[in-house]
mmCIF file of C-alpha atoms in Angstrom:
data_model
loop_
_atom_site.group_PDB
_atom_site.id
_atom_site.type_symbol
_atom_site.label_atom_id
_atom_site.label_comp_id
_atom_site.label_asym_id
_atom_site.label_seq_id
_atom_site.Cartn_x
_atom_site.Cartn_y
_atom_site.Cartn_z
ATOM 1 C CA UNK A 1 0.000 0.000 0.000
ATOM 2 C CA UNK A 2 1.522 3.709 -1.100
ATOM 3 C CA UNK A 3 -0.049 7.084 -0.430
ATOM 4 C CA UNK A 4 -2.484 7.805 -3.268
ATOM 5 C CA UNK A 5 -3.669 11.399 -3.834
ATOM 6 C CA UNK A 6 -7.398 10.922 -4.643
ATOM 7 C CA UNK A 7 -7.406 14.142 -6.576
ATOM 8 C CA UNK A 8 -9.919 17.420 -6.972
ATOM 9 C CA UNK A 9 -13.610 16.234 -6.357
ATOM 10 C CA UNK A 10 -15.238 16.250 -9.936
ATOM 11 C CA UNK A 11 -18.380 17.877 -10.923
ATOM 12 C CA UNK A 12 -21.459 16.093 -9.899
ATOM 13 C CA UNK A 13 -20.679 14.411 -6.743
ATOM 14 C CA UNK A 14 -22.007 17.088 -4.276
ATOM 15 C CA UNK A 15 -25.341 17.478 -5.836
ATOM 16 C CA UNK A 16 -25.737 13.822 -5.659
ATOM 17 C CA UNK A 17 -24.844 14.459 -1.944
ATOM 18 C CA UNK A 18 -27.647 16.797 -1.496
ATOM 19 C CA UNK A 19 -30.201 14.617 -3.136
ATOM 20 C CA UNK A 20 -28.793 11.275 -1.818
ATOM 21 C CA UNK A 21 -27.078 11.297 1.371
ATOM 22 C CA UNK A 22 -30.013 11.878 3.507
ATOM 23 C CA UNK A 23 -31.971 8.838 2.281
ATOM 24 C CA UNK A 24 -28.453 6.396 3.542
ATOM 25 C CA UNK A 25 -28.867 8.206 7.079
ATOM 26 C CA UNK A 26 -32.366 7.818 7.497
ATOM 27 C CA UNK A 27 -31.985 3.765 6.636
ATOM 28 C CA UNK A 28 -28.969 3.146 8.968
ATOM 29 C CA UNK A 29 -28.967 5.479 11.783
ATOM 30 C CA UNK A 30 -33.173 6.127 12.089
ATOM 31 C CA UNK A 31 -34.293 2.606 10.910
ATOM 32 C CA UNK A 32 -36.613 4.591 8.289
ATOM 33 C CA UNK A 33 -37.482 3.842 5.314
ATOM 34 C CA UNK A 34 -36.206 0.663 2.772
ATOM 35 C CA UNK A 35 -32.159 0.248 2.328
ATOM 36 C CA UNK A 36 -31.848 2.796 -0.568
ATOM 37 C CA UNK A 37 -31.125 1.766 -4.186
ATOM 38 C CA UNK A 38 -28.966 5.011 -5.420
ATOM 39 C CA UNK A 39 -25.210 3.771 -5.819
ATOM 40 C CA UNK A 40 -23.914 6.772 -7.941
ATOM 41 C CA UNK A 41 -20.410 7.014 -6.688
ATOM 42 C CA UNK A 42 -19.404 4.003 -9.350
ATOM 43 C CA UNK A 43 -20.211 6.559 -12.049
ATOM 44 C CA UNK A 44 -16.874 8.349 -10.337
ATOM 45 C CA UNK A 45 -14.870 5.116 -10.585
ATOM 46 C CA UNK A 46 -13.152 5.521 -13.447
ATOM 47 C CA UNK A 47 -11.731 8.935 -12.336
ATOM 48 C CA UNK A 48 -10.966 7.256 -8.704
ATOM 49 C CA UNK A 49 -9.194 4.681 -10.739
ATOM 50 C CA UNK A 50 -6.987 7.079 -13.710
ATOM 51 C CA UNK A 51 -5.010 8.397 -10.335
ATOM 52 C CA UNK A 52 -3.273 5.203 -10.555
ATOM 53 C CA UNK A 53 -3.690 3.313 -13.819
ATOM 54 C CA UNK A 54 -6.363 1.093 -12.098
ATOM 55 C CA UNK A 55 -4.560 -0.535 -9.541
ATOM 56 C CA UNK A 56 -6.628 -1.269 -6.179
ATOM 57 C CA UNK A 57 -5.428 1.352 -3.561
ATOM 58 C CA UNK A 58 -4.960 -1.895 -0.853
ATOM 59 C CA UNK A 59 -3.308 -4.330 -2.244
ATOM 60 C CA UNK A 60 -1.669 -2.792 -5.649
ATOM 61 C CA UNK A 61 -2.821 -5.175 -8.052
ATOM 62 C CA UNK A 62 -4.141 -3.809 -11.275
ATOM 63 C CA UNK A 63 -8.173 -4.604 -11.346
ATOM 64 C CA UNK A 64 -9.077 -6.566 -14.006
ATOM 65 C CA UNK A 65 -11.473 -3.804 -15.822
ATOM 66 C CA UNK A 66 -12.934 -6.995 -18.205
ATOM 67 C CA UNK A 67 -14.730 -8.161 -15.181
ATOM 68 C CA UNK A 68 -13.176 -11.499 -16.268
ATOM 69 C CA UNK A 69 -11.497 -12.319 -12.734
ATOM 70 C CA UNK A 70 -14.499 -10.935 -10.477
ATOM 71 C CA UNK A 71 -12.093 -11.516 -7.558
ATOM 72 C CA UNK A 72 -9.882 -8.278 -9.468
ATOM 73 C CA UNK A 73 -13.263 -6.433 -10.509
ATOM 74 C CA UNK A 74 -13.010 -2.664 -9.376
ATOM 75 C CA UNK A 75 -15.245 -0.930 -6.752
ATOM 76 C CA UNK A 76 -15.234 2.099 -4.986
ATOM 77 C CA UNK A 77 -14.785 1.173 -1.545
ATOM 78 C CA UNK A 78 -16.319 3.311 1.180
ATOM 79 C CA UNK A 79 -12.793 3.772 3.604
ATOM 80 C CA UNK A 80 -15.225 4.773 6.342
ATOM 81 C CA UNK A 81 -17.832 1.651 5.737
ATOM 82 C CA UNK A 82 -21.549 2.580 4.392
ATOM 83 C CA UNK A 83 -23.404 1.199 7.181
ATOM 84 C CA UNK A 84 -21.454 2.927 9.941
ATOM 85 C CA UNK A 85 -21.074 6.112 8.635
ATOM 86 C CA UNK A 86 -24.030 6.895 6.333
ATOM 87 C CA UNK A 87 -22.976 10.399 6.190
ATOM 88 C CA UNK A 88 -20.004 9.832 4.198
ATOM 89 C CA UNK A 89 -22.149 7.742 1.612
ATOM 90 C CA UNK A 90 -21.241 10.665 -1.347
ATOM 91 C CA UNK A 91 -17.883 11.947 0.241
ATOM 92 C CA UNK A 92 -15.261 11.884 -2.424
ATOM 93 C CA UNK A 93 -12.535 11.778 0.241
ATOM 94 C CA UNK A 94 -14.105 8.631 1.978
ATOM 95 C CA UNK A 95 -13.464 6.866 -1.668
ATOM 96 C CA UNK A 96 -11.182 4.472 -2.208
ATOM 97 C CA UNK A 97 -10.606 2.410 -5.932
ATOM 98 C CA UNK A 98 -10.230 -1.362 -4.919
ATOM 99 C CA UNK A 99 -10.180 -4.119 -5.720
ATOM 100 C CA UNK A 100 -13.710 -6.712 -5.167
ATOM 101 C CA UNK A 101 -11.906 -8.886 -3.193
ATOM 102 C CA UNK A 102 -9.898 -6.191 -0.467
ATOM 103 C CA UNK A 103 -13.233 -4.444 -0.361
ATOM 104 C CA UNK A 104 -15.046 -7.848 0.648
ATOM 105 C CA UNK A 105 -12.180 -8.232 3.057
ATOM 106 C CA UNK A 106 -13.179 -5.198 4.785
ATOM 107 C CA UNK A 107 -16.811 -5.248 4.410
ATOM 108 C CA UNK A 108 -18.207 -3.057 6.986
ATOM 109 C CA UNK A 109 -15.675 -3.796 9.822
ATOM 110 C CA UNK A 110 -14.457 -0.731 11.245
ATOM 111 C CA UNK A 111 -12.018 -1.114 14.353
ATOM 112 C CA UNK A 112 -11.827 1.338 16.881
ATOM 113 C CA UNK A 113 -9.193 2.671 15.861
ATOM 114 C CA UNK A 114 -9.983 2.424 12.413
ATOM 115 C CA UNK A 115 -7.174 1.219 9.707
ATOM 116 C CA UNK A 116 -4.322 2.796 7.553
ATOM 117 C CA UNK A 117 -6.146 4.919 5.224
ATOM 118 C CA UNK A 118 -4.153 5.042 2.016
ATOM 119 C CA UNK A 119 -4.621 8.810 1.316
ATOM 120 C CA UNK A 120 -4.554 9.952 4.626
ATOM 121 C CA UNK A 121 -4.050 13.856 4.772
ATOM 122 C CA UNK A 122 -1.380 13.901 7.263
ATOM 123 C CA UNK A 123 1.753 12.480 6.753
ATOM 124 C CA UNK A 124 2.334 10.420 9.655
ATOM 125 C CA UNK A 125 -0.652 8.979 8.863
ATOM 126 C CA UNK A 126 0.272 7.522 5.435
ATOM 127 C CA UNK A 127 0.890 3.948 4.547
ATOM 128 C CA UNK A 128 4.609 4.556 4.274
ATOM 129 C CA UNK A 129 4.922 5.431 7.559
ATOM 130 C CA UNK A 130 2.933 1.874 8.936
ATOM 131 C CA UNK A 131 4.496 -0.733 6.584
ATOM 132 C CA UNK A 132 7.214 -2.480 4.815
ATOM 133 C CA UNK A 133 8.362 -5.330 3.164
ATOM 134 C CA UNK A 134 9.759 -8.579 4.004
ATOM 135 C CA UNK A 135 12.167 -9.198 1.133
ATOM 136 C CA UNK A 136 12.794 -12.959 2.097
ATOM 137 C CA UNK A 137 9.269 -13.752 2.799
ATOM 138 C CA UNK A 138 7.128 -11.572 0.093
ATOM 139 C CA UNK A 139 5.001 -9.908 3.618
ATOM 140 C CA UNK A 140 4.099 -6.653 4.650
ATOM 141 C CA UNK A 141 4.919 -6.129 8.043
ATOM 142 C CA UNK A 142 4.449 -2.984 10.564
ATOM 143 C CA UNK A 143 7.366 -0.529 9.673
ATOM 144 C CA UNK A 144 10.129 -0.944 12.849
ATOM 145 C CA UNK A 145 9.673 1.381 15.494
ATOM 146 C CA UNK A 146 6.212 1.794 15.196
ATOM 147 C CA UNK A 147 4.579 1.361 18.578
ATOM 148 C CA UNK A 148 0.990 1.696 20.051
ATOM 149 C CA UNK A 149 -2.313 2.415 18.336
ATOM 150 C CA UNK A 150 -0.237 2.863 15.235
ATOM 151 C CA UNK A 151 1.513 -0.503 15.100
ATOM 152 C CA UNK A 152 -2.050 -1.906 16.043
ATOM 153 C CA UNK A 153 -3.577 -0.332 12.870
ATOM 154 C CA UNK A 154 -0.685 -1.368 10.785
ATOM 155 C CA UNK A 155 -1.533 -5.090 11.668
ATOM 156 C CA UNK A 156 -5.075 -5.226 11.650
ATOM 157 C CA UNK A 157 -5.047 -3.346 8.069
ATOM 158 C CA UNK A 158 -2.896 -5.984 7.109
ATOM 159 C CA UNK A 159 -4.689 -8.821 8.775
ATOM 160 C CA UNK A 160 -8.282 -7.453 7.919
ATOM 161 C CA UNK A 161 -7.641 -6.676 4.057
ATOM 162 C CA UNK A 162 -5.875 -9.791 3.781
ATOM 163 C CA UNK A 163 -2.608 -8.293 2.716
ATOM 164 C CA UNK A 164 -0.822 -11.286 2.859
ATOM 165 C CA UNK A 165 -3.146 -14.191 2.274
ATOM 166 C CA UNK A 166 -0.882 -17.057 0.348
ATOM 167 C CA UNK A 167 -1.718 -16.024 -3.591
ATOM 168 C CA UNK A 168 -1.617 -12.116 -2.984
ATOM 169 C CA UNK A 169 1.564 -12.375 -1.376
ATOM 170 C CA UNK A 170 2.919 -15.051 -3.660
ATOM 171 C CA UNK A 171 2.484 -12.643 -6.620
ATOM 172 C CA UNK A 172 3.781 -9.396 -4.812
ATOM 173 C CA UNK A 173 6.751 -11.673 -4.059
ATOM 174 C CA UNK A 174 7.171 -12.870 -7.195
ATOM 175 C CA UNK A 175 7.364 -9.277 -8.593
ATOM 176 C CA UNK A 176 9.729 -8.475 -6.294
ATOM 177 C CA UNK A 177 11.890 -10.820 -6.787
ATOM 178 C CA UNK A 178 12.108 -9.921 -10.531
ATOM 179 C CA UNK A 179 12.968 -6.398 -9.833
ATOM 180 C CA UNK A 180 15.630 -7.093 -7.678
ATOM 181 C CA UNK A 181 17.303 -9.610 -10.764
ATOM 182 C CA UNK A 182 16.762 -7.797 -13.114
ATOM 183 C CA UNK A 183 18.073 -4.313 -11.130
ATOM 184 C CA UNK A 184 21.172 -5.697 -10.347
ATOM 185 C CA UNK A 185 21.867 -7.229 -13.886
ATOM 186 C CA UNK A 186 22.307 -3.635 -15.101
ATOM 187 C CA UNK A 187 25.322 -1.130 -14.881
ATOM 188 C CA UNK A 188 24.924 0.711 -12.059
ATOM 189 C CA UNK A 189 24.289 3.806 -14.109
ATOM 190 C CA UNK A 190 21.085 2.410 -15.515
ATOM 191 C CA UNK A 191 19.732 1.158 -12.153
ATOM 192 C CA UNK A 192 18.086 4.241 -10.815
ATOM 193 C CA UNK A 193 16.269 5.172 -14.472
ATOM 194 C CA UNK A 194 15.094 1.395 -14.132
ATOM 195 C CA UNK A 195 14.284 1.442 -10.200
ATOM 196 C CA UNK A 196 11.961 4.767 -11.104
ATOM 197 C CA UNK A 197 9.683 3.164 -13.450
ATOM 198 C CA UNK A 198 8.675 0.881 -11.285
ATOM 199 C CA UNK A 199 8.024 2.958 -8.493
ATOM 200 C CA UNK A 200 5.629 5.383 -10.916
ATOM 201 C CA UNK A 201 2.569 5.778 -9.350
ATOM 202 C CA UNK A 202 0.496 3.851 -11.930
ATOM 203 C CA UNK A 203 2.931 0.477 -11.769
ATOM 204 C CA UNK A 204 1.322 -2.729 -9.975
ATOM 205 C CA UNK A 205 3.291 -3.010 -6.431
ATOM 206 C CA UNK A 206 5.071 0.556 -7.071
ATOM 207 C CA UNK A 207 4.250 1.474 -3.142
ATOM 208 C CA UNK A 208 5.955 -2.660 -2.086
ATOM 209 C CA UNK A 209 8.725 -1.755 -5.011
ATOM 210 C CA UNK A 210 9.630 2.016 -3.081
ATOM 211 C CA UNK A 211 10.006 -0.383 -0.104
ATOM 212 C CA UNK A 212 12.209 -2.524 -1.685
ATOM 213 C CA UNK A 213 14.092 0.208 -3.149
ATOM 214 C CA UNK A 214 14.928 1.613 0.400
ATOM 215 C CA UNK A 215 16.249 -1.483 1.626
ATOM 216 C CA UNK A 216 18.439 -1.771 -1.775
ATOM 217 C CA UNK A 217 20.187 1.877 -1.280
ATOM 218 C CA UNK A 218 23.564 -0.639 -2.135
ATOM 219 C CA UNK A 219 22.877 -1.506 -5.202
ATOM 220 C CA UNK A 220 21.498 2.010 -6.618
ATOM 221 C CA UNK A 221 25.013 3.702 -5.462
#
């Protein structure tokens, strides 16, 4: 996971807001009414997913826009979950492009202290400043020296969005692996060219790859 910046809110969403929102409080916060039938933020996710060539925002794998893998099908994902804050329904900054299966992973789950939000304002708040990467294993682990309610939301956002089940690592690790041969099978002149292409922010794994590339300082020299 990499910081992602979601962008200016386009035309269109806050009038849907206006006309729309109300309807998702009434249902899950006042018990009125039947569970509405307006979804109109998936007319934004195309735009959601252009910020980063459609890869999902959790666990950087490029959506399979065919539908043909409905495991890889995009969403938008509601960071802040639907039915626990209904208020947010039409918020452009509680929107997150992922993946079907990461947002199934997260459902509606929403931990106290809620999880790493990948395009959190602040910058201690950012992914990069929770994780990193196990180069011998292919996992993302808590970033060392992070303690607290922070290390605690580093491992349930892992645990939760199922950021290292056995096939989403083993293809993470598999690209990294990869990289690293093919990085240090060029002259060192050519490594940081190479190294920055795949840390662009519309490559699959470029947030893992930056990772990498931090623990690799060596070989870029």
């Amino acid at each position: 996971m990499k910081w992602i910046d979601r962008g200016p809110e386009p035309a269109g969403v806050v009038g849907y807001a206006r006309q729309f929102t109300q309807g998702w409080i009434d249902y899950f916060e006042n018990s009125v009414g039947a569970r509405p039938e307006d979804y109109h933020w998936r007319e934004f996710r195309p735009q959601l997913g252009e910020r980063t060539g459609d890869i999902c925002w959790y666990c950087e794998r490029r959506c399979d826009t065919t539908f043909d893998s409905p495991e890889r099908s995009p969403t938008v994902d509601h960071f802040r979950p639907l039915r626990r804050f209904p208020a947010l329904a039409y918020a452009w900054s509680n929107w997150v492009y992922s993946c079907r299966r990461c947002n199934d992973n997260k459902d509606d789950g929403w931990p106290e202290q809620g999880y790493v939000d990948p395009c959190a304002d602040a910058a201690e708040e950012r992914p990069e400043r929770h994780f990193d990467y196990d180069l011998l294993t292919g996992d993302i682990v808590p970033r060392t020296g992070l303690v607290g309610v922070a290390r605690q939301n580093a491992l349930r956002t892992i645990d939760d969005l199922g950021l290292n089940a056995v096939d989403v690592r083993y293809y993470r690790h598999r690209h990294t692996r990869r990289f690293v041969e093919d990085l240090s099978a060029l002259p060192i002149g050519d490594r940081q060219d190479f190294a920055a292409v795949f840390t662009e922010q519309t490559a699959e794994y470029a947030g893992v790859t930056r990772m990498v590339v931090e623990q690799l300082t060596d070989l870029l020299r």
